[in-house]
Each structure stands twice: as structure tokens, then as C-alpha cells.
Coordinates of N, CA and C in Angstrom, one line a residue:
Chain W
M1 N 87.7 91.7 103.9 CA 88.5 90.6 104.8 C 88.7 89.4 103.9
A2 N 90.0 88.9 104.1 CA 90.4 87.8 103.3 C 89.6 86.5 103.6
R3 N 89.2 85.8 102.6 CA 88.5 84.6 102.9 C 89.3 83.5 102.4
N4 N 89.5 82.4 103.2 CA 90.3 81.3 102.6 C 89.3 80.3 101.9
L5 N 89.9 79.4 101.1 CA 89.2 78.6 100.3 C 88.1 77.7 101.0
V6 N 88.4 77.4 102.3 CA 87.4 76.5 103.0 C 86.2 77.3 103.3
T7 N 86.4 78.6 103.8 CA 85.1 79.3 104.1 C 84.4 79.8 102.8
S8 N 85.1 79.9 101.7 CA 84.5 80.3 100.4 C 83.7 79.1 99.8
L9 N 84.0 77.9 100.4 CA 83.4 76.7 99.7 C 82.5 75.8 100.8
P10 N 81.3 76.3 100.9 CA 80.5 75.5 101.9 C 80.1 74.1 101.4
E11 N 79.8 73.3 102.4 CA 79.7 71.9 102.1 C 78.6 71.6 101.0
V12 N 77.6 72.5 101.0 CA 76.4 72.3 100.1 C 76.9 72.6 98.6
A13 N 78.1 73.2 98.6 CA 78.6 73.5 97.1 C 79.7 72.5 96.7
I14 N 79.8 71.4 97.5 CA 80.7 70.3 97.2 C 80.0 69.1 96.7
R15 N 80.4 68.6 95.5 CA 79.7 67.4 95.0 C 80.8 66.4 94.5
L16 N 81.2 65.4 95.3 CA 82.2 64.5 95.0 C 81.7 63.2 94.4
N17 N 82.6 62.7 93.6 CA 82.3 61.3 93.0 C 81.1 61.2 92.1
Q18 N 80.9 62.3 91.3 CA 79.7 62.4 90.4 C 79.9 61.6 89.1
E19 N 78.9 61.1 88.6 CA 78.9 60.4 87.3 C 78.2 61.3 86.3
V20 N 78.9 61.8 85.2 CA 78.3 62.6 84.1 C 78.8 62.0 82.8
S21 N 78.1 62.3 81.7 CA 78.4 61.8 80.4 C 79.0 62.8 79.4
S22 N 79.0 64.2 79.9 CA 79.5 65.2 79.1 C 80.0 66.3 79.8
W23 N 80.8 67.2 79.1 CA 81.3 68.4 79.9 C 80.2 69.3 80.2
K24 N 79.2 69.3 79.4 CA 78.1 70.2 79.8 C 77.4 69.8 81.1
D25 N 77.2 68.5 81.3 CA 76.6 67.9 82.5 C 77.5 68.3 83.7
A26 N 78.8 68.2 83.4 CA 79.7 68.5 84.5 C 79.6 69.9 84.9
V27 N 79.6 70.9 83.9 CA 79.5 72.3 84.2 C 78.1 72.6 84.9
R28 N 77.0 71.8 84.4 CA 75.7 72.0 85.0 C 75.8 71.7 86.5
L29 N 76.4 70.6 86.9 CA 76.5 70.2 88.2 C 77.2 71.3 89.0
S30 N 78.3 71.9 88.5 CA 79.0 72.9 89.2 C 78.1 74.1 89.4
G31 N 77.2 74.4 88.4 CA 76.3 75.5 88.5 C 75.2 75.3 89.5
E32 N 74.7 74.0 89.5 CA 73.7 73.7 90.5 C 74.3 73.8 92.0
A33 N 75.5 73.4 92.1 CA 76.2 73.5 93.4 C 76.3 75.0 93.8
L34 N 76.7 75.9 92.8 CA 76.7 77.3 93.2 C 75.4 77.9 93.7
A35 N 74.4 77.4 92.9 CA 73.1 77.9 93.1 C 72.5 77.4 94.5
A36 N 72.9 76.2 94.8 CA 72.4 75.6 96.0 C 73.0 76.3 97.2
S37 N 74.3 76.9 97.0 CA 74.9 77.6 98.1 C 74.4 79.0 98.3
G38 N 73.5 79.4 97.3 CA 73.0 80.8 97.4 C 73.8 81.7 96.6
A39 N 74.9 81.4 95.9 CA 75.8 82.3 95.2 C 75.2 82.8 93.9
T40 N 74.4 82.0 93.3 CA 73.9 82.3 91.9 C 72.4 81.9 91.7
T41 N 71.8 82.4 90.7 CA 70.6 81.9 90.2 C 70.8 80.8 89.2
P42 N 69.8 79.9 88.9 CA 70.0 78.9 87.9 C 70.5 79.4 86.5
E43 N 70.1 80.7 86.1 CA 70.5 81.2 84.8 C 72.1 81.3 84.7
Y44 N 72.8 81.4 85.9 CA 74.3 81.4 85.8 C 74.9 80.2 85.2
T45 N 74.2 79.0 85.5 CA 74.6 77.7 85.0 C 74.6 77.8 83.4
D46 N 73.5 78.3 82.8 CA 73.4 78.4 81.4 C 74.6 79.3 80.9
E47 N 74.8 80.3 81.5 CA 75.7 81.3 81.1 C 77.2 80.6 81.1
M48 N 77.5 79.8 82.1 CA 78.7 79.1 82.2 C 78.9 78.2 81.0
I49 N 77.8 77.5 80.6 CA 78.0 76.6 79.4 C 78.1 77.4 78.1
A50 N 77.3 78.5 78.1 CA 77.4 79.4 76.9 C 78.7 79.9 76.7
A51 N 79.5 80.2 77.8 CA 80.8 80.8 77.8 C 81.8 79.9 77.1
V52 N 81.7 78.6 77.4 CA 82.5 77.6 76.8 C 82.2 77.4 75.3
E53 N 80.9 77.4 75.0 CA 80.5 77.3 73.6 C 81.0 78.5 72.8
A54 N 81.1 79.7 73.4 CA 81.4 80.9 72.7 C 83.0 81.0 72.6
H55 N 83.7 80.7 73.6 CA 85.1 81.0 73.7 C 86.0 79.8 73.7
G56 N 85.4 78.6 73.8 CA 86.3 77.3 73.8 C 86.6 76.9 75.2
P57 N 87.4 75.8 75.1 CA 87.6 75.1 76.4 C 88.9 75.6 77.2
Y58 N 89.2 76.9 77.1 CA 90.4 77.4 77.8 C 90.2 77.5 79.3
I59 N 89.0 77.2 79.7 CA 88.8 77.2 81.2 C 89.4 75.9 81.8
V60 N 89.9 75.0 81.0 CA 90.5 73.8 81.7 C 91.9 74.4 81.8
I61 N 92.1 75.0 82.9 CA 93.2 75.9 83.1 C 94.6 75.2 83.5
V62 N 94.4 74.0 84.1 CA 95.6 73.1 84.4 C 95.1 71.7 84.2
P63 N 96.1 70.8 84.1 CA 95.6 69.4 83.7 C 94.5 68.9 84.6
H64 N 93.5 68.4 84.0 CA 92.3 67.8 84.7 C 91.5 68.7 85.6
I65 N 91.6 70.0 85.5 CA 90.9 70.9 86.3 C 90.2 72.0 85.4
A66 N 88.9 72.2 85.4 CA 88.2 73.3 84.7 C 87.7 74.3 85.7
L67 N 88.0 75.5 85.4 CA 87.4 76.6 86.1 C 86.1 77.2 85.5
A68 N 85.0 76.7 85.8 CA 83.8 77.1 85.1 C 83.3 78.4 85.7
H69 N 83.0 79.3 84.9 CA 82.4 80.6 85.4 C 81.9 81.5 84.2
S70 N 81.0 82.3 84.7 CA 80.6 83.4 83.6 C 81.1 84.7 84.2
R71 N 80.3 85.8 84.2 CA 80.9 87.0 84.6 C 79.9 87.7 85.7
P72 N 80.3 88.9 86.4 CA 79.3 89.5 87.2 C 78.1 89.9 86.5
G73 N 77.0 89.9 87.0 CA 75.7 90.3 86.4 C 74.5 89.9 87.2
P74 N 73.3 90.0 86.6 CA 72.0 89.8 87.4 C 71.9 88.3 88.0
S75 N 72.6 87.3 87.3 CA 72.5 86.0 87.8 C 73.4 85.7 89.0
V76 N 74.3 86.6 89.3 CA 75.2 86.4 90.5 C 74.6 87.1 91.7
I77 N 74.4 86.3 92.8 CA 74.0 86.9 94.0 C 75.1 87.3 94.9
A78 N 76.2 86.5 94.9 CA 77.3 86.7 95.8 C 78.6 86.0 95.2
D79 N 79.7 86.4 95.7 CA 80.9 85.6 95.4 C 80.8 84.1 95.8
G80 N 81.1 83.2 94.9 CA 81.0 81.8 95.4 C 81.9 80.9 94.7
L81 N 82.1 79.8 95.4 CA 82.9 78.6 94.7 C 82.1 77.3 94.9
S82 N 82.2 76.5 93.9 CA 81.7 75.1 94.0 C 82.8 74.1 93.5
W83 N 82.6 72.9 93.9 CA 83.6 71.8 93.6 C 82.9 70.5 93.2
V84 N 83.2 70.1 92.0 CA 82.6 68.9 91.6 C 83.7 67.9 91.1
S85 N 83.7 66.7 91.6 CA 84.7 65.8 91.1 C 83.9 64.6 90.5
L86 N 84.6 64.1 89.4 CA 83.9 63.1 88.5 C 84.5 61.8 88.7
V87 N 83.7 60.7 88.7 CA 84.2 59.3 88.8 C 84.9 59.0 87.4
T88 N 84.2 59.4 86.4 CA 84.7 59.1 85.0 C 85.0 60.5 84.4
P89 N 86.3 60.8 84.1 CA 86.7 62.0 83.6 C 86.0 62.4 82.2
V90 N 85.8 63.6 82.0 CA 85.2 64.0 80.6 C 86.1 64.9 79.8
E91 N 86.0 64.8 78.5 CA 86.7 65.7 77.6 C 86.0 67.0 77.3
F92 N 86.8 68.1 77.6 CA 86.2 69.5 77.1 C 86.7 69.9 75.8
G93 N 87.7 69.1 75.3 CA 88.2 69.5 74.0 C 89.5 70.4 74.1
H94 N 90.1 70.4 75.3 CA 91.3 71.1 75.5 C 92.5 70.4 74.9
P95 N 93.4 71.0 74.2 CA 94.5 70.3 73.5 C 95.4 69.6 74.5
E96 N 95.7 70.1 75.7 CA 96.6 69.6 76.6 C 96.1 69.1 77.9
N97 N 95.0 69.7 78.4 CA 94.6 69.5 79.9 C 93.6 68.6 80.1
D98 N 93.0 68.1 79.0 CA 91.9 67.0 79.1 C 92.6 65.7 79.6
P99 N 91.8 64.7 80.2 CA 90.3 64.8 80.5 C 90.1 65.6 81.8
V100 N 89.0 66.1 82.0 CA 88.7 66.8 83.3 C 88.2 65.9 84.4
K101 N 88.8 66.0 85.5 CA 88.3 65.3 86.7 C 87.6 66.1 87.8
V102 N 88.0 67.4 87.8 CA 87.4 68.3 88.8 C 86.9 69.5 88.1
V103 N 85.7 70.0 88.3 CA 85.2 71.3 87.8 C 85.0 72.2 89.1
I104 N 85.8 73.3 89.1 CA 85.6 74.3 90.1 C 84.6 75.4 89.5
G105 N 83.5 75.6 90.2 CA 82.6 76.6 89.7 C 82.9 77.9 90.5
L106 N 82.8 79.1 89.8 CA 83.3 80.3 90.3 C 82.2 81.4 90.0
S107 N 81.8 82.2 91.0 CA 81.0 83.3 90.7 C 81.5 84.5 91.4
S108 N 81.4 85.6 90.8 CA 82.0 86.9 91.3 C 81.0 88.0 91.2
A109 N 80.7 88.6 92.4 CA 79.7 89.8 92.3 C 80.3 91.0 91.6
S110 N 81.6 91.1 91.6 CA 82.3 92.3 91.0 C 83.6 91.9 90.5
H111 N 84.3 92.7 89.8 CA 85.6 92.3 89.2 C 86.6 92.4 90.4
E112 N 86.3 93.0 91.5 CA 87.3 93.2 92.6 C 87.2 92.4 93.7
T113 N 85.9 91.9 94.2 CA 85.7 91.4 95.5 C 86.4 90.0 95.7
H114 N 86.5 89.2 94.7 CA 87.0 87.9 94.9 C 88.5 87.7 94.8
I115 N 89.3 88.7 94.8 CA 90.7 88.7 94.6 C 91.4 87.7 95.6
A116 N 91.0 87.9 96.9 CA 91.7 87.0 97.9 C 91.4 85.5 97.6
T117 N 90.1 85.2 97.3 CA 89.9 83.8 96.9 C 90.7 83.3 95.7
M118 N 90.8 84.3 94.7 CA 91.6 83.8 93.6 C 93.1 83.7 93.8
A119 N 93.6 84.5 94.8 CA 95.0 84.4 95.1 C 95.2 83.0 95.8
S120 N 94.3 82.7 96.6 CA 94.5 81.2 97.2 C 94.3 80.1 96.2
L121 N 93.4 80.4 95.2 CA 93.2 79.4 94.2 C 94.4 79.3 93.3
A122 N 95.0 80.5 93.0 CA 96.2 80.5 92.2 C 97.3 79.7 92.9
A123 N 97.5 79.8 94.2 CA 98.5 79.1 94.9 C 98.3 77.6 94.8
L124 N 96.9 77.3 94.9 CA 96.6 75.9 95.0 C 96.9 75.3 93.6
L125 N 96.4 75.9 92.5 CA 96.5 75.4 91.2 C 98.0 75.4 90.7
G126 N 98.7 76.2 91.2 CA 100.1 76.3 90.8 C 101.1 75.2 91.5
D127 N 100.5 74.5 92.4 CA 101.3 73.5 93.2 C 100.8 72.1 92.6
S128 N 101.6 71.5 91.8 CA 101.2 70.2 91.1 C 101.1 69.1 92.0
Q129 N 101.9 69.0 93.1 CA 101.8 68.0 93.9 C 100.4 68.0 94.8
R130 N 100.1 69.2 95.3 CA 98.9 69.4 96.0 C 97.7 69.2 95.1
R131 N 97.8 69.6 93.8 CA 96.8 69.5 92.9 C 96.4 68.0 92.6
A132 N 97.5 67.1 92.6 CA 97.3 65.7 92.4 C 96.5 65.1 93.6
E133 N 96.8 65.6 94.9 CA 96.1 65.1 96.0 C 94.6 65.6 96.0
L134 N 94.4 66.9 95.6 CA 93.1 67.4 95.5 C 92.2 66.5 94.5
L135 N 92.8 66.1 93.4 CA 92.1 65.4 92.3 C 91.6 64.1 92.8
S136 N 92.4 63.5 93.8 CA 91.9 62.2 94.2 C 91.1 62.2 95.6
A137 N 90.8 63.5 96.1 CA 90.0 63.6 97.3 C 88.7 62.9 97.2
K138 N 88.4 62.0 98.0 CA 87.2 61.2 98.0 C 86.1 61.5 99.0
S139 N 86.5 62.4 100.0 CA 85.6 62.7 100.9 C 85.7 64.3 101.2
V140 N 84.5 64.8 101.7 CA 84.5 66.2 102.0 C 85.5 66.7 103.0
G141 N 85.7 65.8 104.0 CA 86.6 66.1 105.1 C 88.1 66.2 104.6
N142 N 88.4 65.2 103.7 CA 89.7 65.1 103.0 C 90.0 66.3 102.2
L143 N 89.0 66.7 101.3 CA 89.1 68.0 100.6 C 89.3 69.2 101.4
K144 N 88.5 69.3 102.4 CA 88.7 70.5 103.2 C 90.0 70.6 103.9
T145 N 90.5 69.4 104.4 CA 91.9 69.4 105.0 C 92.9 69.9 103.9
L146 N 92.7 69.5 102.7 CA 93.8 69.9 101.7 C 93.6 71.4 101.3
L147 N 92.4 71.8 101.3 CA 92.2 73.2 100.9 C 92.6 74.2 102.1
A148 N 92.5 73.7 103.3 CA 92.8 74.6 104.5 C 94.2 75.0 104.4
A149 N 95.1 74.4 103.7 CA 96.5 74.8 103.6 C 96.6 76.1 102.9
Y150 N 95.6 76.5 102.1 CA 95.8 77.7 101.3 C 94.9 78.8 101.8
A151 N 95.4 79.4 102.9 CA 94.6 80.4 103.6 C 94.5 81.6 102.7
Chain G
M1 N 104.4 104.2 84.8 CA 104.6 102.7 84.7 C 103.9 102.0 83.5
Q2 N 104.5 101.2 82.9 CA 103.9 100.5 81.7 C 102.7 99.5 82.3
K3 N 101.9 99.3 81.4 CA 100.7 98.5 81.7 C 100.7 97.2 80.8
I4 N 100.4 96.1 81.5 CA 100.3 94.8 80.9 C 98.8 94.4 81.2
V5 N 98.1 93.9 80.2 CA 96.7 93.4 80.3 C 96.6 91.9 80.0
T6 N 96.0 91.2 81.0 CA 95.8 89.8 80.8 C 94.4 89.6 80.4
V7 N 94.1 88.8 79.3 CA 92.7 88.8 78.7 C 92.2 87.3 78.7
C8 N 90.9 87.2 79.1 CA 90.2 85.9 78.9 C 88.8 86.2 78.6
G9 N 88.0 85.2 78.4 CA 86.6 85.4 77.9 C 85.7 86.3 78.9
M10 N 85.9 86.1 80.2 CA 85.0 86.7 81.1 C 85.7 87.8 82.0
G11 N 87.0 87.7 82.3 CA 87.7 88.7 82.9 C 87.7 88.6 84.4
I12 N 87.1 87.4 84.9 CA 87.1 87.2 86.3 C 87.8 85.9 86.8
G13 N 88.1 85.1 85.8 CA 88.7 83.7 86.3 C 90.1 83.5 85.8
T14 N 90.2 83.0 84.5 CA 91.6 82.7 84.1 C 92.5 83.9 83.9
S15 N 91.9 85.0 83.5 CA 92.7 86.2 83.3 C 93.2 86.8 84.6
V16 N 92.4 86.6 85.7 CA 92.9 87.0 87.1 C 94.0 86.1 87.5
L17 N 93.9 84.8 87.3 CA 95.0 83.9 87.7 C 96.2 84.1 86.9
L18 N 96.1 84.5 85.6 CA 97.3 84.8 84.8 C 97.9 86.1 85.3
K19 N 97.1 87.1 85.6 CA 97.6 88.4 86.2 C 98.4 88.0 87.4
M20 N 97.9 87.2 88.3 CA 98.7 86.9 89.6 C 100.1 86.2 89.2
N21 N 100.0 85.3 88.3 CA 101.3 84.7 87.9 C 102.3 85.6 87.2
V22 N 101.8 86.5 86.4 CA 102.6 87.6 85.8 C 103.2 88.5 86.8
E23 N 102.4 88.9 87.8 CA 102.9 89.7 88.9 C 104.1 88.9 89.6
K24 N 103.8 87.7 89.8 CA 104.8 86.8 90.5 C 106.1 86.8 89.7
V25 N 106.0 86.6 88.4 CA 107.2 86.6 87.6 C 107.9 88.0 87.5
L26 N 107.2 89.0 87.5 CA 107.8 90.3 87.4 C 108.5 90.6 88.7
R27 N 107.9 90.2 89.8 CA 108.5 90.4 91.1 C 109.9 89.6 91.2
A28 N 109.9 88.4 90.6 CA 111.1 87.6 90.7 C 112.2 88.3 89.8
R29 N 111.8 89.0 88.7 CA 112.7 89.7 87.8 C 113.1 91.0 88.4
G30 N 112.4 91.5 89.5 CA 112.8 92.7 90.0 C 112.3 93.9 89.1
Q31 N 111.1 93.5 88.4 CA 110.5 94.6 87.5 C 109.1 94.9 87.9
E32 N 108.7 96.1 87.6 CA 107.3 96.5 88.0 C 106.5 96.9 86.8
A33 N 105.2 96.7 86.8 CA 104.3 97.0 85.8 C 102.9 97.0 86.4
V34 N 102.0 97.7 85.9 CA 100.6 97.7 86.3 C 100.0 96.5 85.5
V35 N 99.5 95.5 86.2 CA 98.9 94.4 85.5 C 97.3 94.3 85.7
I36 N 96.6 94.4 84.7 CA 95.1 94.4 84.7 C 94.5 93.3 84.0
A37 N 93.5 92.6 84.6 CA 92.7 91.5 84.0 C 91.5 92.1 83.2
A38 N 91.3 91.7 82.1 CA 90.2 92.1 81.4 C 89.4 91.0 80.5
D39 N 88.1 91.2 80.3 CA 87.5 90.2 79.4 C 87.6 90.6 78.0
I40 N 87.4 89.7 77.1 CA 87.7 89.9 75.6 C 87.0 91.1 75.0
D41 N 85.7 91.3 75.6 CA 84.9 92.4 75.0 C 85.5 93.8 75.3
S42 N 86.0 94.0 76.6 CA 86.6 95.3 77.0 C 88.0 95.4 76.7
A43 N 88.6 94.3 76.4 CA 90.2 94.3 76.2 C 90.6 95.4 75.3
P44 N 90.0 95.7 74.2 CA 90.5 96.8 73.3 C 90.5 98.1 74.0
D45 N 89.5 98.4 74.8 CA 89.5 99.7 75.6 C 90.6 99.7 76.7
V46 N 90.5 98.6 77.4 CA 91.4 98.6 78.6 C 93.0 98.6 78.2
A47 N 93.2 98.0 77.0 CA 94.6 97.8 76.6 C 95.0 99.0 75.6
I48 N 94.2 100.0 75.5 CA 94.5 101.1 74.6 C 95.8 101.7 74.8
D49 N 96.3 101.8 76.1 CA 97.5 102.4 76.5 C 98.5 101.4 77.0
A50 N 98.3 100.1 76.7 CA 99.0 99.1 77.3 C 100.2 98.7 76.4
A51 N 101.3 98.2 77.0 CA 102.5 97.8 76.3 C 102.4 96.4 75.8
L52 N 101.7 95.6 76.7 CA 101.6 94.1 76.3 C 100.2 93.6 76.6
I53 N 99.8 92.7 75.9 CA 98.6 91.8 76.3 C 99.1 90.4 76.3
L54 N 98.6 89.7 77.3 CA 98.9 88.3 77.5 C 97.6 87.5 77.5
T55 N 97.5 86.5 76.7 CA 96.2 85.8 76.6 C 96.5 84.3 76.2
S56 N 95.4 83.6 76.1 CA 95.5 82.2 75.7 C 95.2 82.1 74.2
P57 N 95.6 81.0 73.6 CA 95.6 80.9 72.1 C 94.2 81.3 71.4
E58 N 93.1 81.0 72.2 CA 91.8 81.2 71.7 C 91.5 82.7 71.3
F59 N 92.3 83.6 72.0 CA 91.8 85.0 71.9 C 92.8 85.8 71.0
E60 N 93.9 85.2 70.6 CA 94.9 85.9 69.9 C 94.5 86.8 68.7
T61 N 93.8 86.0 67.8 CA 93.4 86.7 66.5 C 92.4 87.9 66.8
Q62 N 91.6 87.8 67.9 CA 90.7 88.9 68.2 C 91.4 90.2 68.7
L63 N 92.7 90.0 69.1 CA 93.4 91.1 69.8 C 94.5 91.7 68.9
N64 N 94.7 91.1 67.8 CA 95.7 91.6 66.8 C 95.1 92.9 66.3
G65 N 96.0 93.8 66.0 CA 95.5 95.0 65.4 C 95.5 96.2 66.5
L66 N 95.7 95.8 67.7 CA 95.9 96.8 68.8 C 97.4 97.2 68.8
Q67 N 97.5 98.3 69.4 CA 99.0 98.8 69.5 C 99.8 97.9 70.3
A68 N 99.3 97.4 71.4 CA 100.1 96.5 72.3 C 100.6 95.2 71.6
D69 N 101.7 94.7 72.0 CA 102.2 93.4 71.5 C 101.3 92.3 72.2
V70 N 100.9 91.4 71.4 CA 100.1 90.3 72.0 C 101.0 89.0 72.1
V71 N 101.0 88.6 73.4 CA 101.8 87.4 73.7 C 100.9 86.2 74.0
V72 N 101.0 85.1 73.5 CA 100.2 84.0 73.8 C 100.8 83.1 74.8
I73 N 100.1 82.7 75.9 CA 100.6 81.9 76.9 C 99.8 80.6 76.8
S74 N 100.4 79.5 76.7 CA 99.6 78.3 76.5 C 99.4 77.6 77.8
N75 N 100.3 77.8 78.8 CA 100.0 77.2 80.1 C 100.1 78.4 81.2
F76 N 99.0 78.8 81.7 CA 99.0 80.0 82.6 C 99.7 79.8 83.9
F77 N 100.0 78.5 84.2 CA 100.7 78.2 85.5 C 102.1 77.8 85.3
D78 N 102.6 77.9 84.0 CA 104.0 77.6 83.8 C 104.8 78.9 83.9
L79 N 105.3 79.2 85.1 CA 106.0 80.5 85.3 C 107.2 80.6 84.4
A80 N 107.9 79.5 84.1 CA 109.1 79.6 83.2 C 108.6 80.0 81.8
E81 N 107.5 79.5 81.3 CA 107.0 79.9 80.0 C 106.7 81.5 80.0
I82 N 106.0 82.0 81.1 CA 105.8 83.4 81.2 C 107.0 84.2 81.3
D83 N 107.9 83.7 82.0 CA 109.2 84.4 82.2 C 110.0 84.5 80.8
S84 N 110.0 83.4 80.1 CA 110.8 83.4 78.8 C 110.1 84.3 77.8
K85 N 108.6 84.3 77.9 CA 108.0 85.1 76.8 C 108.0 86.5 77.2
L86 N 108.2 86.8 78.5 CA 108.2 88.3 78.9 C 109.7 88.8 78.7
A87 N 110.7 87.8 78.7 CA 112.1 88.3 78.8 C 112.4 89.3 77.7
D88 N 112.0 89.0 76.4 CA 112.3 89.9 75.3 C 111.6 91.2 75.5
L89 N 110.5 91.2 76.1 CA 109.6 92.4 75.9 C 109.7 93.3 77.2
V90 N 109.8 92.7 78.4 CA 109.8 93.7 79.5 C 111.1 94.4 79.7
S91 N 112.1 94.1 78.9 CA 113.3 94.9 79.0 C 112.9 96.4 78.5
E92 N 111.8 96.4 77.6 CA 111.4 97.7 77.2 C 110.5 98.4 78.2
L93 N 110.1 97.7 79.2 CA 109.2 98.4 80.1 C 109.9 99.5 81.0

């Protein structure tokens, strides 16, 4: 069954207006939010950080937004999304898309199951005007209203 | 049908988003191909019979040496960039 972004993103996985001092802390918050929603174990957070250390900052997929994730494995309990917005943007080291204001955490139980969520995410990230609105969302209600447009 | 593989570090995030945008570009061009997302470790096996590999600059050197042409996409959401980089190559598909 297709799941839209609002149902994929429970309130416990949303952390708005956070203050962090490094990209690692930003990714750590997105991992803690995934774990709080029951999607992952705490080990997944370490894997997400290790992925950036191993492969570089390519997860900053569009200007100011990073898609933090690892891969299916023992630390993944279910498909999940988390959303962390930062008061003070942080540098990931990306040549074009820094600084990062929002970290979207992603977990996937298999390579196939989260395709509907990813299609919605692709539509959202590809829309630069809506992206600008999302980056400035200051309340959970505001964020959910914006996400609801991407069924 | 020819095969295109999109590659990122983990195979579930950015490569899936790139796959979706490549499919969108191909549809707009009226062309068809099988597009598969893969992680960098499995990419050599997944892409063994592929015509094209699309990836970000970080992974280019790890993918050279395969039979498939490797195309670097710097902005995965710039459909015009994807379209122009595919233009020379998909005519062969």
C-alpha cells in the first residue's frame, strides 16, 4: 500500500529548530529520531555517520537538505523517515549544496519496500519552491501541511 | 531492453531518487530502458550487462573499468542536466 510522507513521518520522528555544532551531531539527531519512532536501533545512527565518512557528503542531495541513511540490515526494524531542522545551518563539505538546514533520516527494511515513499520524496525535493517553504517550516503542523501535498 | 544502473553508496537513497529522475527523463524523451538502483559494492555485478551507469562524482573512479559507460551527474534533481548527458548516449539504446 502506498504511504504518503505524512504517514511515513510520525511526530516523534520530527525535531524542528535544533541547535547543533557539526554535521555529525545533525546526523545523530536524525538517527535518534528514527530510533525514537521504532524504525531503527541506535546502531543505525553510527552507520549513517560512517557512510558519510566512507563515501563523502553526496547525501546533501539538493541545496540545504541532506538525506542521511545507511542500508537494510540488522539495525533496521522498519521503513522510516525522520526530519531534523537546524537553527544554525552546518557544513557537510558538499561543493554546491552546503550549508545544510534540514536532515531527512531514512531507513529501509529492504531495497523494494520504500519505493512509494521515495517517489513522494523525489517529487518534493524536485520542487524548488516547495523545498524553500519546507526549509523554513517552524512548526510540526506547518511541516505536515506542506508534506501532505505529496501523497 | 537496455539497462541503466544508478549508483550511490548505499543503494536505497540517492541512487533511488536518481533512478526516478532518469525514468522521468526517459519518459519525456519517449524512450524506454530498465533502470536499476545499486550500491557501490554491488554495482560491478549489477551493471555487468548494463549500457550505462549514472552516479555522483564521488563514485566515478571506482566504476571505471566496467564495460558500461559511466556518466557523472552533479545535480540529481537537474532534469536538464540528466537529459543533456543522456542525449548522446541513449540514442544507442
